[in-house]
Tab-separated table of C-alpha atoms in Angstrom:
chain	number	residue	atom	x	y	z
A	127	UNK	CA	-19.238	3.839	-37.032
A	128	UNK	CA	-22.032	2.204	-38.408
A	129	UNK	CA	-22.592	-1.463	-38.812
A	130	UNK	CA	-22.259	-3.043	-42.145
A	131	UNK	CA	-25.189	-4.930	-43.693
A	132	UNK	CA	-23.166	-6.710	-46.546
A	133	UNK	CA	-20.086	-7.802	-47.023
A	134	UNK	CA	-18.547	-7.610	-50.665
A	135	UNK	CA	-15.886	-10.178	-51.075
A	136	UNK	CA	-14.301	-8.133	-54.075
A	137	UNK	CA	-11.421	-5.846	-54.258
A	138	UNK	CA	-13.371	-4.412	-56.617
A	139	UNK	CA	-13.799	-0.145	-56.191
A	140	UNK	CA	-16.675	-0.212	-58.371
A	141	UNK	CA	-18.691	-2.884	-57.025
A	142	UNK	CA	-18.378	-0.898	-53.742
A	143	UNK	CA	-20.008	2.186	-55.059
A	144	UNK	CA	-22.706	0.368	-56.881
A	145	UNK	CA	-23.565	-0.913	-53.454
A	146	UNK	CA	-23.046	2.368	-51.807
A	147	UNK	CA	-25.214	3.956	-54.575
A	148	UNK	CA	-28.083	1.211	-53.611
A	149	UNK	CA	-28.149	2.529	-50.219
A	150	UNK	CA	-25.956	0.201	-48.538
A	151	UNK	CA	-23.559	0.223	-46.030
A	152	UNK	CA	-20.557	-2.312	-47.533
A	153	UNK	CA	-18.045	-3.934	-45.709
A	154	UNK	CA	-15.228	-5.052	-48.355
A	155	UNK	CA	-13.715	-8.456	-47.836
A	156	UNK	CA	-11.909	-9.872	-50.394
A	157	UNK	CA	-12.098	-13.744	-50.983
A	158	UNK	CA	-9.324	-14.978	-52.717
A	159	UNK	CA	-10.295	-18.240	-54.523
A	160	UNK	CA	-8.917	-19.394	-57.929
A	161	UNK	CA	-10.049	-17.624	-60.377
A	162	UNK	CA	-10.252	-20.296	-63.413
A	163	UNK	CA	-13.475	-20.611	-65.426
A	164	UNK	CA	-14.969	-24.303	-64.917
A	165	UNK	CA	-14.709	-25.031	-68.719
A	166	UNK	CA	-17.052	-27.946	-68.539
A	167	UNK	CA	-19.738	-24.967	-67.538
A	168	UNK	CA	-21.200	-22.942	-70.256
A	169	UNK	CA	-19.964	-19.074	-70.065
A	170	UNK	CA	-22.429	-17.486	-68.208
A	171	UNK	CA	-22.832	-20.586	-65.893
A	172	UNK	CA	-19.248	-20.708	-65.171
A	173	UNK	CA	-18.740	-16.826	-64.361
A	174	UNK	CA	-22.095	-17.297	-62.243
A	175	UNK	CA	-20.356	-20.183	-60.014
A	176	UNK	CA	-16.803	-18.330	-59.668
A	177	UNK	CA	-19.003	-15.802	-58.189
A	178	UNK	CA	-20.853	-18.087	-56.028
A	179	UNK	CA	-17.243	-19.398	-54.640
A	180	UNK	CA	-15.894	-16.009	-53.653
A	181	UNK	CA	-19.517	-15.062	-52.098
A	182	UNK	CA	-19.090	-18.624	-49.949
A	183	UNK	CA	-14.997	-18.533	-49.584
A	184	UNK	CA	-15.810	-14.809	-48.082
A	185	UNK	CA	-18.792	-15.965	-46.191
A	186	UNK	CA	-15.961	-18.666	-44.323
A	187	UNK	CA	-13.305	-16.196	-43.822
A	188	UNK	CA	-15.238	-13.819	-42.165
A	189	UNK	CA	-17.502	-16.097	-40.134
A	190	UNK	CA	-20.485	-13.904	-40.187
A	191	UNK	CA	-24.127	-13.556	-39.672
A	192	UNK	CA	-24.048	-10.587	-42.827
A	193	UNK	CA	-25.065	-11.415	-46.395
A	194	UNK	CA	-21.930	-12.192	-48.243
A	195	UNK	CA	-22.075	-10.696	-52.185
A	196	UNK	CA	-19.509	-12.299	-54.751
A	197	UNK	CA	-19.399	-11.116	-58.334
A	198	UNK	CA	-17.057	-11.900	-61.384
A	199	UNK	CA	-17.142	-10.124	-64.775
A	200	UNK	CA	-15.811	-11.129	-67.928
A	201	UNK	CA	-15.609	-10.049	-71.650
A	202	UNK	CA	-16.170	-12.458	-74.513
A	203	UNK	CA	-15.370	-11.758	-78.272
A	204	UNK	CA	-16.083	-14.793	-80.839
A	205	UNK	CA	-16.186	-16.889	-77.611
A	206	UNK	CA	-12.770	-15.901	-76.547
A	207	UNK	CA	-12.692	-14.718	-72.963
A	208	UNK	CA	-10.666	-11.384	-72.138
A	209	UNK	CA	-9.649	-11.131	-69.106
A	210	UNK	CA	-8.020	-8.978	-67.314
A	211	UNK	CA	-4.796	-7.954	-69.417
A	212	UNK	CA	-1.206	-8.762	-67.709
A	213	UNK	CA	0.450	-6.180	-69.006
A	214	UNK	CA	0.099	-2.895	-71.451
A	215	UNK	CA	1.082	-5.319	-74.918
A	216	UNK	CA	-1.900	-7.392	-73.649
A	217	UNK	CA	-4.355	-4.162	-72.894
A	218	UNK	CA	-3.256	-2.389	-76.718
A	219	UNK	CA	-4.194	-5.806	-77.807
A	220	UNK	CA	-7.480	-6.814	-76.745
A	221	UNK	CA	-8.517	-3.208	-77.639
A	222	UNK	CA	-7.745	-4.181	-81.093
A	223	UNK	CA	-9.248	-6.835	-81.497
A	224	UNK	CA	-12.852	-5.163	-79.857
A	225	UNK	CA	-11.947	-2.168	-82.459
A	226	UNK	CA	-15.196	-1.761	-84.296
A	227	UNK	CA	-16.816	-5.221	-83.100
A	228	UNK	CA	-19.187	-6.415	-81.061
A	229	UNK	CA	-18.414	-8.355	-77.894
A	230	UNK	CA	-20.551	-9.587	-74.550
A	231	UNK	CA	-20.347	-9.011	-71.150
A	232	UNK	CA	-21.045	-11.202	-68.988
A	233	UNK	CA	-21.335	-10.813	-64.871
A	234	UNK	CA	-21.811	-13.368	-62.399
A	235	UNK	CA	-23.586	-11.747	-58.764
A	236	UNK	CA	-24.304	-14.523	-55.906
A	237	UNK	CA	-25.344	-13.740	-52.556
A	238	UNK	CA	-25.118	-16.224	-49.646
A	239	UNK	CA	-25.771	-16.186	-45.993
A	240	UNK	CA	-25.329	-19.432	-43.877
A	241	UNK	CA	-28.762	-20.910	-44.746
A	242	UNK	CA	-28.998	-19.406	-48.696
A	243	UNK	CA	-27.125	-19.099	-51.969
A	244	UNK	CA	-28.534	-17.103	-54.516
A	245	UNK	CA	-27.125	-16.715	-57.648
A	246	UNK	CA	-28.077	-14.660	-60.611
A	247	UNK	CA	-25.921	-13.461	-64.629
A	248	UNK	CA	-26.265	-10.518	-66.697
A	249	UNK	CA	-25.173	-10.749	-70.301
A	250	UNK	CA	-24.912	-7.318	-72.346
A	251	UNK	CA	-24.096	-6.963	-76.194
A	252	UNK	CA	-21.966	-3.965	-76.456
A	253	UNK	CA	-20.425	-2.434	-79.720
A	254	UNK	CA	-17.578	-0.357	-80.024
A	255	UNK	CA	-16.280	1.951	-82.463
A	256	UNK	CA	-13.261	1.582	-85.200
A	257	UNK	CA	-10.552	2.381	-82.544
A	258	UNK	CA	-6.931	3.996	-84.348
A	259	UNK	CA	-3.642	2.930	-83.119
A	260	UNK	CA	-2.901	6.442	-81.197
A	261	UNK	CA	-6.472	6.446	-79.647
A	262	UNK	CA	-5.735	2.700	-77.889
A	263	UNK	CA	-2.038	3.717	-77.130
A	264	UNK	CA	-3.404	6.533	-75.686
A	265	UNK	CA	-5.726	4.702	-73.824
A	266	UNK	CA	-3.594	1.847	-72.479
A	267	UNK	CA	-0.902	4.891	-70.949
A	268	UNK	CA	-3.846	6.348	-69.272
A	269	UNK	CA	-3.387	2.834	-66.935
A	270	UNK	CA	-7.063	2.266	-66.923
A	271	UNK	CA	-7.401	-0.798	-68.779
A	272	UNK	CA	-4.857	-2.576	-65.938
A	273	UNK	CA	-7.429	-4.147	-64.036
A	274	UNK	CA	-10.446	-4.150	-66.024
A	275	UNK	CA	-11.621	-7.326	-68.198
A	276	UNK	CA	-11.105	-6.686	-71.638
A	277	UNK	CA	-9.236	-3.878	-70.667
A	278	UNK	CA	-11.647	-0.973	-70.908
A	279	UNK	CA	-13.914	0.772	-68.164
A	280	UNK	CA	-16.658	1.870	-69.510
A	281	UNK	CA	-17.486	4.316	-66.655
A	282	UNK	CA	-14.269	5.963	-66.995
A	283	UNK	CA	-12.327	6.694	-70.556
A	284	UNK	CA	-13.122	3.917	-71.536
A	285	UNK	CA	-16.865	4.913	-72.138
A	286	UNK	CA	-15.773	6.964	-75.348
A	287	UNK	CA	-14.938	3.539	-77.343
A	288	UNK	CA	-18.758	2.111	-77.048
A	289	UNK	CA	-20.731	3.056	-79.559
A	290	UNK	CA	-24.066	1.214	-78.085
A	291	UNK	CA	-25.140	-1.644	-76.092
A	292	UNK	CA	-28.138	-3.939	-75.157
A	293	UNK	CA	-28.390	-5.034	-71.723
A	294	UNK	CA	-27.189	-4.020	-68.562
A	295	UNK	CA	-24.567	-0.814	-68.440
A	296	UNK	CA	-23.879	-1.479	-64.626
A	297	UNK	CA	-23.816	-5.143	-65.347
A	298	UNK	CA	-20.675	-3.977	-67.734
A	299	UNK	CA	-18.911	-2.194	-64.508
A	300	UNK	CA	-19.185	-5.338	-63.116
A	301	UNK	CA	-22.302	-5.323	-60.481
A	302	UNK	CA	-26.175	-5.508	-62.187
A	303	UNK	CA	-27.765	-3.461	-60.057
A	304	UNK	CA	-31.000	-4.389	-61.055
A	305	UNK	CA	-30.638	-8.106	-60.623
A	306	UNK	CA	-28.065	-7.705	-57.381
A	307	UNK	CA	-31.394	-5.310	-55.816
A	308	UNK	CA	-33.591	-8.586	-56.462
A	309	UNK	CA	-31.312	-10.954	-54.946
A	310	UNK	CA	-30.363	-8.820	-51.604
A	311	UNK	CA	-34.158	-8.096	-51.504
A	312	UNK	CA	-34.786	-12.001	-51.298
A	313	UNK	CA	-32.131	-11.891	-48.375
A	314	UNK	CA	-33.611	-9.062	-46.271
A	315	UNK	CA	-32.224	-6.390	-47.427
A	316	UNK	CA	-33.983	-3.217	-48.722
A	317	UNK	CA	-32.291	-1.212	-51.096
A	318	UNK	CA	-33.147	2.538	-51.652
């Protein structure tokens, strides 16, 4: 087997393949940390440093020489944050209240190794479409939304409910690519 050149600390499937897709050989390695926003941060600053302390929790637990990437998305409507939904209810409700609206999305990437922690935050306007009753329900029992903030994917179903955004549509699945190929670059790592 080949030898990893990052590890991800995310459970995350779609972070993986972003990576994968940059031409990267990913070890996954979750770092559980607490997951609360620092509320005396604004937004983007806060979802930026929960990703910087999964990148340096992982970076401990694994005791490595191997860039360690962290990353943390989250969806914001009228400066509510919508997380990830607890349960269906929650999922047919936050759909609602996107119905027809527009909302941000905002992901936090950091990568650190032992002697550098770089941190970077993608924030994309998305609108979506007037959404009916049967289209969410039918959504929601598709169990898609279950883990996804705001609870939609918009690489999957999901996709069908956004009308158009401005910004970044990988930094919506939850990894930048743009700005994650900058900061690995900065590391050592060539992507591509």
């Amino acid at each position: 087997m080949t030898k990893p050149q990052l590890l991800l600390a995310s459970r995350s499937p779609r972070r993986a393949e972003l990576l994968a897709q940059l031409g990267l050989r990913v070890q996954v390695w979750p770092a559980d940390v607490d997951e609360h926003l620092d509320e005396s941060l604004e937004l983007p600053e806060a979802v930026t440093d929960l990703a910087r302390r999964k990148a340096l929790r992982g970076l401990e637990l694994a005791g490595t020489e191997l860039p360690v990437l962290g990353a943390d998305t989250v969806v914001c409507l009228n400066g509510d944050v919508l997380g990830k939904p607890v349960n269906n209810a929650e999922a047919g409700a936050f759909l609602r209240r996107l119905s027809g609206s527009r909302h941000q999305v905002i992901t936090g990437v950091a990568v650190v190794t032992a002697t550098q922690v770089l941190s970077c935050v993608s924030c994309t306007d998305v609108w979506f479409c007037a959404l009916t009753d049967a289209q969410i329900d039918r959504y929601v029992a598709t169990g898609e939304p279950a883990d996804k903030a705001g609870a939609y994917g918009i690489q999957g179903l999901g996709g069908i409910f956004v009308a158009r955004l401005e910004g970044s549509y990988s930094g919506v699945m939850g990894l930048p690519v743009a700005e994650t190929a900058g900061l690995l670059s900065r590391v050592g790592l060539a992507v591509l």
